[in-house]
Amino acid sequence: MTLLVIAPGYSQQRQSVEQRIFQAINQVRQENKLPPLIWSGKIADVARAHSQRMATKRFFSHEDPKFGGPDNRLSTAGIAWRRCGENIFEEYGQRDPVQSAVRGWMQSSGHRKNILTREFTHTGIGVAMGHDGGYTITQMFTAF
């Protein structure tokens, strides 16, 4: 079982990674002449919960065995979306996963499509950090 780090500084480090991924994704969108995504704390909460469950329950999938896919998880959280997408990433042994995550997503056609979909307007990113140095990251996209 992977334990999540809940130590002084954990929240600040997690939020720093989330915000730096958000900024890097918006930089990619700007380079592709797309409007920036808008940060949503509610979507980020859903993304964080998914990252934490993947890390603690030892699965890596868009489909949570208990809570379903991103569409169901967003709806259950009371987020009224018209279209949604999700990118997930997992990495061990890196001090800072930001560039690896963004680079990996941009090299994957499905993940790249989520990042570059003009219709998506809002996003939230959730990071779980394990005691083993691992990062589990979820980025959710929505159009309202």
PDB file of C-alpha atoms in Angstrom, residues 3-74:
ATOM      1  CA  LEU A   3       1.065   6.033   1.807  1.00  0.00           C
ATOM      2  CA  LEU A   4       0.469   9.654   0.965  1.00  0.00           C
ATOM      3  CA  VAL A   5       2.724  12.235   2.512  1.00  0.00           C
ATOM      4  CA  ILE A   6       0.781  14.480   4.866  1.00  0.00           C
ATOM      5  CA  ALA A   7       3.624  16.441   6.385  1.00  0.00           C
ATOM      6  CA  PRO A   8       4.431  20.111   6.878  1.00  0.00           C
ATOM      7  CA  GLY A   9       4.912  21.623   3.442  1.00  0.00           C
ATOM      8  CA  TYR A  10       2.994  18.862   1.651  1.00  0.00           C
ATOM      9  CA  SER A  11       0.063  21.082   0.746  1.00  0.00           C
ATOM     10  CA  GLN A  12       2.305  23.891  -0.508  1.00  0.00           C
ATOM     11  CA  GLN A  13       4.438  21.501  -2.587  1.00  0.00           C
ATOM     12  CA  ARG A  14       1.345  19.809  -4.068  1.00  0.00           C
ATOM     13  CA  GLN A  15      -0.223  23.172  -4.915  1.00  0.00           C
ATOM     14  CA  SER A  16       3.040  24.385  -6.446  1.00  0.00           C
ATOM     15  CA  VAL A  17       3.161  21.373  -8.782  1.00  0.00           C
ATOM     16  CA  GLU A  18      -0.513  21.822  -9.687  1.00  0.00           C
ATOM     17  CA  GLN A  19      -0.087  25.527 -10.471  1.00  0.00           C
ATOM     18  CA  ARG A  20       3.113  25.027 -12.458  1.00  0.00           C
ATOM     19  CA  ILE A  21       1.432  22.347 -14.590  1.00  0.00           C
ATOM     20  CA  PHE A  22      -1.506  24.725 -15.085  1.00  0.00           C
ATOM     21  CA  GLN A  23       0.875  27.475 -16.236  1.00  0.00           C
ATOM     22  CA  ALA A  24       2.808  25.104 -18.532  1.00  0.00           C
ATOM     23  CA  ILE A  25      -0.415  23.841 -20.150  1.00  0.00           C
ATOM     24  CA  ASN A  26      -1.608  27.400 -20.727  1.00  0.00           C
ATOM     25  CA  GLN A  27       1.790  28.213 -22.263  1.00  0.00           C
ATOM     26  CA  VAL A  28       1.314  25.319 -24.696  1.00  0.00           C
ATOM     27  CA  ARG A  29      -2.191  26.572 -25.502  1.00  0.00           C
ATOM     28  CA  GLN A  30      -0.866  30.095 -26.084  1.00  0.00           C
ATOM     29  CA  GLU A  31       1.835  28.746 -28.416  1.00  0.00           C
ATOM     30  CA  ASN A  32      -0.978  27.052 -30.364  1.00  0.00           C
ATOM     31  CA  LYS A  33      -3.036  30.269 -30.494  1.00  0.00           C
ATOM     32  CA  LEU A  34      -5.684  28.973 -28.096  1.00  0.00           C
ATOM     33  CA  PRO A  35      -7.243  30.859 -25.190  1.00  0.00           C
ATOM     34  CA  PRO A  36      -5.938  29.974 -21.734  1.00  0.00           C
ATOM     35  CA  LEU A  37      -7.862  27.560 -19.561  1.00  0.00           C
ATOM     36  CA  ILE A  38      -9.532  28.945 -16.446  1.00  0.00           C
ATOM     37  CA  TRP A  39      -8.656  27.337 -13.103  1.00  0.00           C
ATOM     38  CA  SER A  40     -11.562  25.743 -11.222  1.00  0.00           C
ATOM     39  CA  GLY A  41     -11.093  24.829  -7.573  1.00  0.00           C
ATOM     40  CA  LYS A  42     -14.097  22.487  -7.727  1.00  0.00           C
ATOM     41  CA  ILE A  43     -12.649  20.608 -10.702  1.00  0.00           C
ATOM     42  CA  ALA A  44      -9.253  20.512  -8.964  1.00  0.00           C
ATOM     43  CA  ASP A  45     -10.901  18.903  -5.916  1.00  0.00           C
ATOM     44  CA  VAL A  46     -12.304  16.132  -8.141  1.00  0.00           C
ATOM     45  CA  ALA A  47      -8.912  15.705  -9.823  1.00  0.00           C
ATOM     46  CA  ARG A  48      -7.124  15.537  -6.439  1.00  0.00           C
ATOM     47  CA  ALA A  49      -9.531  12.908  -5.164  1.00  0.00           C
ATOM     48  CA  HIS A  50      -8.892  10.785  -8.269  1.00  0.00           C
ATOM     49  CA  SER A  51      -5.108  11.121  -7.930  1.00  0.00           C
ATOM     50  CA  GLN A  52      -5.277  10.189  -4.246  1.00  0.00           C
ATOM     51  CA  ARG A  53      -7.454   7.138  -4.937  1.00  0.00           C
ATOM     52  CA  MET A  54      -5.171   5.963  -7.744  1.00  0.00           C
ATOM     53  CA  ALA A  55      -2.146   6.309  -5.441  1.00  0.00           C
ATOM     54  CA  THR A  56      -3.673   4.621  -2.398  1.00  0.00           C
ATOM     55  CA  LYS A  57      -5.769   1.957  -4.161  1.00  0.00           C
ATOM     56  CA  ARG A  58      -2.946   1.074  -6.579  1.00  0.00           C
ATOM     57  CA  PHE A  59      -4.668   1.550  -9.928  1.00  0.00           C
ATOM     58  CA  PHE A  60      -3.839   3.830 -12.831  1.00  0.00           C
ATOM     59  CA  SER A  61      -6.863   4.448 -14.993  1.00  0.00           C
ATOM     60  CA  HIS A  62      -9.428   7.000 -16.080  1.00  0.00           C
ATOM     61  CA  GLU A  63     -12.012   4.591 -14.651  1.00  0.00           C
ATOM     62  CA  ASP A  64     -12.137   4.483 -10.865  1.00  0.00           C
ATOM     63  CA  PRO A  65     -13.427   1.046  -9.813  1.00  0.00           C
ATOM     64  CA  LYS A  66     -15.799   2.679  -7.327  1.00  0.00           C
ATOM     65  CA  PHE A  67     -16.578   6.142  -8.752  1.00  0.00           C
ATOM     66  CA  GLY A  68     -16.393   5.566 -12.519  1.00  0.00           C
ATOM     67  CA  GLY A  69     -14.991   7.777 -15.241  1.00  0.00           C
ATOM     68  CA  PRO A  70     -14.355  11.505 -15.300  1.00  0.00           C
ATOM     69  CA  ASP A  71     -17.892  12.223 -16.504  1.00  0.00           C
ATOM     70  CA  ASN A  72     -19.429  10.461 -13.516  1.00  0.00           C
ATOM     71  CA  ARG A  73     -16.953  11.898 -11.001  1.00  0.00           C
ATOM     72  CA  LEU A  74     -17.602  15.466 -12.198  1.00  0.00           C
TER      73      LEU A  74
END
